[in-house]
Coordinates of C-alpha atoms in Angstrom, one line a residue:
Chain E
M1 CA -9.0 -4.4 7.1
Y2 CA -7.7 -4.0 10.5
P3 CA -6.5 -0.5 11.2
F4 CA -2.6 0.4 11.3
E5 CA -0.6 3.4 11.3
Y6 CA 1.0 5.1 8.3
H7 CA 4.0 7.0 8.0
K8 CA 5.4 8.4 4.4
A9 CA 9.2 7.8 4.5
Q10 CA 11.3 10.9 3.9
S11 CA 14.5 8.6 3.4
V12 CA 15.9 5.2 3.4
E13 CA 17.3 6.2 7.2
D14 CA 14.0 7.3 8.3
A15 CA 12.2 4.4 6.8
V16 CA 13.9 2.1 9.0
A17 CA 14.2 4.1 11.9
Q18 CA 10.4 4.5 11.7
V19 CA 9.5 0.6 11.0
T20 CA 10.8 -0.6 14.0
R21 CA 8.3 1.5 16.3
G22 CA 5.5 -1.2 15.2
D23 CA 5.3 -4.7 16.6
D24 CA 4.5 -5.8 13.1
G25 CA 5.9 -2.9 10.7
K26 CA 6.3 -3.5 7.2
F27 CA 7.6 -1.2 4.5
L28 CA 5.2 -0.4 1.6
A29 CA 6.0 -0.3 -2.0
G30 CA 3.7 -0.7 -4.6
G31 CA 1.3 -2.4 -2.4
M32 CA 0.6 -4.9 -5.3
T33 CA 0.9 -8.0 -3.1
L34 CA 0.5 -6.4 0.3
I35 CA -2.5 -4.9 0.0
P36 CA -4.4 -7.7 -1.4
T37 CA -3.0 -9.9 1.1
M38 CA -3.8 -7.4 3.9
K39 CA -7.7 -7.3 2.5
Q40 CA -7.7 -11.1 2.9
R41 CA -6.2 -10.6 6.5
L42 CA -3.0 -12.8 5.9
A43 CA -1.3 -10.0 7.1
S44 CA -2.3 -7.2 9.7
P45 CA 0.8 -5.1 10.2
D46 CA -0.1 -2.2 12.8
L47 CA 2.3 0.3 10.6
L48 CA 3.1 0.7 7.1
V49 CA 6.0 2.5 6.3
D50 CA 5.5 3.8 2.9
I51 CA 8.8 3.8 0.8
G52 CA 7.0 4.1 -2.7
Q53 CA 7.6 7.3 -3.4
L54 CA 11.4 8.0 -2.5
D55 CA 12.9 9.4 -5.5
S56 CA 16.2 7.9 -4.4
L57 CA 15.1 4.7 -4.9
N58 CA 13.7 5.2 -8.1
G59 CA 15.2 5.3 -11.2
I60 CA 17.5 3.5 -14.3
R61 CA 20.9 4.4 -15.3
K62 CA 24.3 2.7 -16.8
D63 CA 27.1 2.4 -14.5
G64 CA 29.9 0.9 -16.8
D65 CA 28.6 -2.3 -18.0
T66 CA 25.9 -2.7 -15.8
I67 CA 22.3 -1.6 -15.9
V68 CA 21.3 -0.1 -12.1
V69 CA 17.5 -0.2 -11.4
G70 CA 16.1 1.5 -8.5
A71 CA 14.1 -0.8 -6.1
M72 CA 10.9 1.5 -6.7
T73 CA 11.2 1.6 -10.4
T74 CA 7.7 0.5 -11.6
H75 CA 7.3 -2.5 -14.0
A76 CA 6.0 0.1 -16.6
T77 CA 8.8 2.2 -16.4
V78 CA 11.5 -0.8 -16.8
E79 CA 9.3 -1.9 -19.7
R80 CA 9.7 1.4 -21.6
S81 CA 13.1 2.3 -20.6
P82 CA 15.2 3.1 -23.7
L83 CA 18.3 1.9 -21.7
V84 CA 16.7 -1.2 -20.8
N85 CA 15.6 -2.4 -24.2
A86 CA 18.8 -1.3 -25.6
H87 CA 21.4 -3.2 -23.3
L88 CA 19.0 -5.9 -21.7
P89 CA 15.9 -6.7 -23.9
G90 CA 15.3 -9.6 -21.5
L91 CA 14.6 -7.4 -18.9
A92 CA 12.1 -5.3 -20.7
Q93 CA 10.3 -7.8 -22.3
L94 CA 9.8 -9.6 -18.9
A95 CA 8.4 -6.1 -17.3
A96 CA 6.2 -6.2 -20.2
V97 CA 4.3 -9.2 -19.2
I98 CA 3.8 -8.7 -15.7
G99 CA 0.1 -8.8 -14.5
D100 CA -1.7 -6.2 -16.4
P101 CA -1.1 -2.6 -17.1
Q102 CA -2.1 -1.1 -14.0
V103 CA -0.3 -3.5 -11.9
R104 CA 2.8 -2.4 -13.8
N105 CA 2.0 1.1 -13.4
R106 CA 2.3 0.3 -9.6
G107 CA 4.2 -2.5 -8.8
T108 CA 7.9 -2.0 -8.1
L109 CA 11.2 -4.3 -8.7
G110 CA 12.2 -4.2 -5.4
G111 CA 8.8 -5.3 -4.1
S112 CA 8.6 -8.6 -6.2
V113 CA 12.3 -9.5 -5.6
A114 CA 11.7 -8.8 -1.7
N115 CA 8.4 -10.8 -1.7
A116 CA 9.9 -13.7 -3.8
D117 CA 6.5 -15.2 -4.6
P118 CA 7.6 -18.7 -6.4
A119 CA 5.6 -17.4 -9.3
A120 CA 6.9 -13.9 -9.7
D121 CA 8.5 -13.1 -13.1
Y122 CA 11.5 -10.9 -11.7
P123 CA 13.5 -13.3 -9.8
A124 CA 14.0 -15.0 -13.2
A125 CA 16.0 -12.0 -14.6
V126 CA 17.5 -11.5 -11.0
L127 CA 19.0 -15.2 -11.3
G128 CA 19.5 -15.3 -14.9
L129 CA 21.4 -12.3 -15.3
N130 CA 23.5 -13.0 -12.1
A131 CA 22.5 -9.4 -10.7
S132 CA 23.4 -8.0 -7.6
I133 CA 20.6 -7.0 -5.0
V134 CA 21.8 -4.0 -3.1
T135 CA 20.6 -3.0 0.2
D136 CA 21.1 -0.4 3.1
K137 CA 23.2 -2.6 4.5
R138 CA 25.3 -4.7 1.8
T139 CA 25.2 -6.5 -1.6
I140 CA 23.7 -9.6 -2.2
P141 CA 24.6 -11.8 -5.0
A142 CA 21.5 -13.5 -6.9
E143 CA 23.0 -17.0 -6.0
A144 CA 22.8 -16.3 -2.3
F145 CA 19.5 -14.1 -2.5
F146 CA 16.5 -16.6 -3.2
I147 CA 16.1 -19.2 -0.2
D148 CA 13.0 -20.7 -0.5
I149 CA 9.1 -20.2 -1.1
F150 CA 8.5 -16.3 0.1
E151 CA 12.1 -16.6 1.8
T152 CA 15.1 -14.4 0.6
A153 CA 18.3 -13.6 2.5
L154 CA 17.0 -10.0 3.4
E155 CA 17.2 -9.7 7.0
E156 CA 13.9 -7.9 8.9
H157 CA 13.3 -4.3 7.9
E158 CA 16.4 -4.6 5.6
I159 CA 15.6 -2.5 2.5
I160 CA 16.6 -3.4 -1.2
T161 CA 17.6 0.0 -2.8
E162 CA 18.6 -1.1 -6.1
I163 CA 19.3 -3.9 -8.1
R164 CA 22.6 -4.2 -10.3
F165 CA 22.3 -6.0 -13.6
P166 CA 25.4 -7.0 -15.8
I167 CA 24.9 -5.8 -19.3
V168 CA 25.1 -9.6 -21.2
K169 CA 25.4 -10.1 -25.4
N170 CA 21.7 -11.4 -25.1
S171 CA 19.0 -12.0 -23.1
G172 CA 15.1 -12.9 -23.2
Y173 CA 12.2 -14.0 -21.3
K174 CA 9.5 -16.0 -22.1
K175 CA 6.6 -17.7 -20.0
F176 CA 3.6 -19.6 -20.1
P177 CA 1.0 -17.3 -17.9
N178 CA -1.7 -18.6 -16.1
P179 CA -4.6 -16.8 -18.0
A180 CA -6.4 -15.7 -15.1
S181 CA -3.6 -14.2 -12.9
H182 CA -0.8 -13.9 -15.7
Y183 CA 1.5 -15.4 -13.3
P184 CA 3.8 -17.6 -14.8
I185 CA 3.0 -21.3 -14.4
V186 CA 6.5 -21.5 -15.8
G187 CA 8.7 -18.5 -17.0
V188 CA 12.2 -19.0 -18.5
F189 CA 14.7 -16.3 -18.6
I190 CA 18.1 -17.1 -20.7
A191 CA 21.1 -14.6 -20.4
V192 CA 24.2 -15.5 -22.6
T193 CA 27.5 -14.2 -21.8
D194 CA 30.8 -14.4 -23.6
D195 CA 31.6 -17.3 -21.0
E196 CA 28.2 -19.4 -20.2
T197 CA 24.4 -19.5 -21.4
R198 CA 22.2 -19.1 -18.0
V199 CA 19.0 -20.5 -17.9
A200 CA 16.7 -19.3 -14.9
V201 CA 13.4 -20.6 -14.3
T202 CA 10.4 -19.4 -12.2
G203 CA 7.0 -20.4 -11.2
A204 CA 7.9 -24.2 -11.5
A205 CA 9.2 -24.7 -7.7
G206 CA 9.3 -23.0 -4.4
F207 CA 11.4 -20.4 -5.7
V208 CA 13.6 -19.4 -9.0
F209 CA 16.2 -22.0 -9.8
R210 CA 19.0 -22.5 -12.9
C211 CA 18.1 -25.2 -15.3
E212 CA 21.4 -27.1 -15.5
E213 CA 20.7 -29.3 -18.0
A214 CA 19.1 -27.0 -20.4
E215 CA 22.2 -24.8 -19.7
K216 CA 24.7 -27.5 -20.7
R217 CA 22.8 -28.3 -24.0
L218 CA 22.5 -24.7 -25.1
A219 CA 26.4 -24.0 -24.1
A220 CA 27.0 -26.8 -26.6
R221 CA 24.7 -25.6 -29.3
F222 CA 22.4 -22.4 -29.0
D223 CA 19.7 -24.0 -30.8
A224 CA 15.9 -24.9 -29.9
A225 CA 17.0 -28.6 -31.3
A226 CA 19.4 -29.0 -28.7
L227 CA 16.5 -29.0 -26.1
E228 CA 14.6 -31.4 -27.6
D229 CA 13.7 -34.8 -25.6
M230 CA 14.9 -32.8 -22.7
K231 CA 13.7 -34.7 -19.5
L232 CA 13.9 -32.9 -16.2
S233 CA 13.5 -34.9 -12.7
H234 CA 10.5 -32.5 -11.2
E235 CA 10.5 -34.3 -7.7
D236 CA 10.5 -30.9 -6.0
F237 CA 8.1 -29.0 -8.6
N238 CA 4.9 -27.6 -7.7
E239 CA 1.5 -29.0 -8.2
D240 CA -1.7 -27.5 -7.9
I241 CA -5.2 -27.0 -9.9
H242 CA -3.3 -25.2 -12.7
A243 CA -0.5 -27.6 -13.6
T244 CA 1.2 -30.8 -12.4
A245 CA 5.0 -31.2 -11.5
D246 CA 5.2 -33.4 -14.7
Y247 CA 3.3 -30.7 -16.8
R248 CA 5.6 -27.9 -15.3
A249 CA 8.9 -29.8 -16.3
H250 CA 7.6 -30.2 -19.9
L251 CA 6.5 -26.7 -19.9
I252 CA 10.4 -25.4 -19.2
A253 CA 11.7 -27.5 -22.2
V254 CA 8.8 -25.6 -24.5
M255 CA 9.3 -22.3 -23.2
A256 CA 13.2 -22.4 -23.4
S257 CA 13.1 -23.7 -26.9
R258 CA 10.6 -21.1 -27.8
L259 CA 12.9 -18.5 -26.5
V260 CA 15.8 -19.6 -27.8
E261 CA 14.1 -19.7 -31.3
S262 CA 13.1 -15.9 -30.7
M263 CA 16.5 -14.9 -29.5
R264 CA 18.6 -16.4 -32.5
Chain A
M1 CA -5.8 -11.4 21.0
W2 CA -3.7 -8.3 21.6
R3 CA -4.9 -6.8 18.2
Y4 CA -8.8 -7.7 18.9
R5 CA -8.3 -5.4 22.0
Y6 CA -6.7 -2.8 20.0
F7 CA -9.2 -3.0 17.5
L8 CA -12.0 -2.3 20.3
T9 CA -10.2 0.5 22.1
S10 CA -8.3 2.4 19.8
K11 CA -9.7 5.4 18.1
P12 CA -8.9 5.5 14.5
V13 CA -6.1 8.0 13.7
K14 CA -7.3 10.4 11.0
Q15 CA -5.0 12.3 8.6
T16 CA -5.8 15.0 6.3
I17 CA -4.7 14.7 2.6
T18 CA -5.5 16.9 -0.4
L19 CA -6.5 15.3 -3.4
T20 CA -7.0 17.0 -6.9
V21 CA -9.6 15.2 -8.4
N22 CA -11.1 16.2 -12.0
G23 CA -9.3 19.6 -11.5
C24 CA -11.0 20.3 -8.0
E25 CA -8.9 20.2 -4.8
H26 CA -10.6 18.6 -1.9
A27 CA -9.1 18.5 1.6
I28 CA -10.2 15.3 3.0
E29 CA -10.0 13.6 6.6
V30 CA -9.1 9.7 6.2
E31 CA -8.3 7.0 8.0
P32 CA -4.9 5.2 6.9
R33 CA -6.8 1.8 5.8
E34 CA -9.4 3.9 3.8
L35 CA -9.1 2.5 0.1
L36 CA -8.6 5.3 -2.6
V37 CA -12.0 4.0 -4.4
D38 CA -13.8 4.3 -1.1
V39 CA -12.7 7.8 -0.8
L40 CA -13.8 8.6 -4.1
R41 CA -16.9 7.0 -3.8
N42 CA -18.1 7.8 -0.2
H43 CA -16.2 11.0 0.9
L44 CA -16.4 12.7 -2.6
R45 CA -19.8 10.7 -4.0
L46 CA -18.1 10.2 -7.3
T47 CA -19.8 6.9 -7.9
G48 CA -18.8 6.5 -11.1
T49 CA -15.8 4.6 -10.2
H50 CA -17.0 1.0 -9.4
V51 CA -16.0 -1.7 -7.2
G52 CA -16.2 -4.8 -8.7
C53 CA -14.0 -7.7 -7.2
D54 CA -12.4 -5.8 -4.8
T55 CA -9.6 -8.0 -5.3
S56 CA -7.7 -6.2 -8.0
Q57 CA -8.6 -8.1 -10.7
C58 CA -11.6 -6.8 -12.7
G59 CA -10.6 -3.4 -13.1
A60 CA -14.1 -1.6 -12.7
C61 CA -12.4 0.7 -10.1
V62 CA -9.6 1.8 -12.7
I63 CA -8.7 5.7 -12.5
H64 CA -5.6 7.8 -13.5
A65 CA -3.4 9.0 -11.1
N66 CA -0.8 11.6 -12.1
G67 CA -1.4 10.2 -15.9
A68 CA -1.1 6.7 -15.1
S69 CA -4.0 4.0 -14.8
L70 CA -4.4 2.0 -11.5
K71 CA -6.8 -0.1 -9.9
S72 CA -8.0 2.2 -7.0
C73 CA -9.4 -0.4 -5.0
T74 CA -5.7 -1.7 -4.4
A75 CA -4.5 1.8 -2.9
F76 CA -4.6 3.4 0.1
A77 CA -6.0 6.9 -0.2
I78 CA -3.5 8.3 2.0
Q79 CA -0.6 7.4 -0.4
F80 CA -1.8 10.0 -3.1
D81 CA -1.8 12.9 -0.9
G82 CA -1.0 15.4 -3.4
A83 CA -1.9 13.6 -6.1
E84 CA -3.7 14.8 -9.2
L85 CA -6.7 12.2 -10.0
T86 CA -8.9 11.8 -12.7
T87 CA -12.3 9.6 -12.4
I88 CA -14.8 8.7 -15.1
E89 CA -16.7 11.9 -14.3
G90 CA -14.0 14.0 -15.4
L91 CA -13.9 12.7 -18.9
G92 CA -17.2 14.0 -20.5
Q93 CA -20.6 15.5 -19.5
P94 CA -23.9 13.4 -20.5
D95 CA -24.5 15.8 -23.5
K96 CA -20.8 16.6 -24.4
L97 CA -19.4 12.8 -24.0
H98 CA -15.4 12.1 -24.5
P99 CA -14.7 10.4 -27.9
M100 CA -13.7 7.3 -26.0
Q101 CA -17.5 7.3 -24.2
Q102 CA -19.1 7.9 -27.4
A103 CA -17.4 5.1 -29.2
F104 CA -18.2 2.8 -26.6
Q105 CA -22.2 4.0 -26.8
Q106 CA -21.7 4.1 -30.8
H107 CA -20.3 0.4 -31.1
H108 CA -22.3 -1.3 -28.0
G109 CA -19.2 -1.4 -26.1
L110 CA -20.9 -2.3 -22.9
Q111 CA -24.5 -4.3 -21.9
C112 CA -24.8 -3.7 -18.4
G113 CA -22.4 -1.0 -18.1
F114 CA -20.8 -1.8 -14.7
C115 CA -17.2 -2.4 -16.2
T116 CA -17.6 0.4 -18.3
P117 CA -15.8 3.4 -16.5
G118 CA -12.7 1.1 -16.1
M119 CA -12.7 0.2 -19.7
V120 CA -12.7 3.6 -20.7
M121 CA -10.3 5.0 -18.2
S122 CA -7.7 1.9 -19.0
A123 CA -8.1 2.5 -22.9
L124 CA -7.6 6.3 -22.6
D125 CA -4.1 5.0 -20.9
L126 CA -3.5 3.1 -23.8
L127 CA -4.0 5.9 -26.0
D128 CA -1.1 7.6 -24.1
R129 CA 1.3 5.0 -25.2
H130 CA -0.1 3.9 -28.7
Q131 CA -2.4 6.5 -30.5
Q132 CA -3.3 3.7 -33.1
P133 CA -3.3 0.5 -31.2
S134 CA -3.8 -2.5 -33.1
R135 CA -6.6 -5.0 -32.1
H136 CA -4.2 -7.2 -30.6
Q137 CA -2.6 -4.4 -28.5
I138 CA -6.0 -3.3 -27.4
S139 CA -6.9 -7.0 -26.1
E140 CA -3.5 -7.3 -24.6
W141 CA -4.0 -4.1 -22.7
L142 CA -7.2 -5.0 -21.5
E143 CA -5.9 -7.9 -19.5
G144 CA -6.9 -6.0 -16.4
N145 CA -10.4 -5.1 -17.1
L146 CA -13.2 -8.0 -17.0
C147 CA -16.5 -7.7 -18.6
R148 CA -19.1 -10.6 -18.0
C149 CA -21.7 -9.3 -20.5
T150 CA -20.3 -8.4 -24.2
G151 CA -17.7 -11.1 -24.6
Y152 CA -15.0 -8.1 -25.4
H153 CA -15.7 -8.2 -29.2
N154 CA -17.7 -4.7 -29.3
I155 CA -15.2 -3.2 -26.5
V156 CA -12.5 -3.7 -28.6
N157 CA -14.2 -2.1 -31.7
A158 CA -15.3 0.8 -29.6
V159 CA -11.3 1.3 -28.3
A160 CA -10.3 1.2 -31.8
A161 CA -12.9 3.6 -32.9
G162 CA -12.1 5.9 -29.8
A163 CA -8.4 5.9 -30.7
E164 CA -9.3 7.1 -34.3
Q165 CA -11.9 9.7 -33.2
A166 CA -9.2 10.9 -30.4
A167 CA -6.5 10.7 -33.2
A168 CA -8.5 13.0 -35.6
L169 CA -9.6 15.6 -32.9
D170 CA -5.6 15.8 -32.3
T171 CA -5.0 16.2 -35.7
D172 CA -7.5 19.1 -35.9
K173 CA -6.3 20.9 -33.1
T174 CA -2.6 21.2 -34.9
A175 CA -3.9 21.9 -38.1

């Protein structure tokens, strides 16, 4: 690994001020993606600003009808949080199946969402629950946040501080994991509110998206049978050694059906 | 290109960090890019923590930091300034093994032994959550630990037995 300079941030302001000192300064959160990427020399920042231990970015609280999760909250903390389990079971289910226990102990919500890996789990909950991404500069709605593969609405050196998840009537997450990496080949998050049923899909395409066909069917009848014979167009779906685009399209229907079954 | 020049001309900037490892405090000079596992093995000569894959998949490098397990090949030592770490060396001694180590021995939970330190450290983190884990919980939990010898059957047996022994010890203590 190339040498780099390290700065442990004292506050969000300090982090933002420091990171611009480097030619290619980067924020370090849990490091579960950045460190492997640096080892492979796919990234070689000359400066790392460590925000992983900022208390102000860590923790879970209830604010009216919203669950607010600090950006540096680890997956293990979300998985075990009584607040999350009571109000947003789908979010706890999702956190509990990310990677492996050691990844969940280090990896953070903000790190995962900012990285926007097409096969990351968290984006499904962010879009499914219609969450708001709060940064040091502004608040971005989930619908406008994920733009493309590894691309978000974040500007350079903008830090996610917290994500606000509206409490919904019912929520759930199910994925078909790659047996080696545990990344979802397809992951489906369903949120049921008074007004709508939202179905967000990760892993299938370049970035997380809402499956309108499944939403329409489930709004009419919240039953696994409603998803039978659902055929999705898969032109833009990912194709790799693990699954064809056609197979991913099929998996969406299968995972959504199983999830609906478990949520009823 | 500039980076290549930087690499040739610049001297690594070292910083002194404090790590409490298995109860002993150490002040160590590290470069920011030094991985936690390399500091444990090369600076402190605690070679019980192994490097298997170096890509955070195999789990041979699992240790505990401030009470939670992590893969020490996927962390910079400098991030842990002031932290309390436990490695496999901190559990037991050859003549007085930790119950989980003993269980691995009794149930033949290892063959070559390379993955064992990580397996044991990971299993102990599981016990912090579930005192009496089911076989299903054990195999799910060991997702991040790879063994290429035994096929996991005896490892799961060992963790289940180790959990029972640890629970029995706890009951003795409280009785």
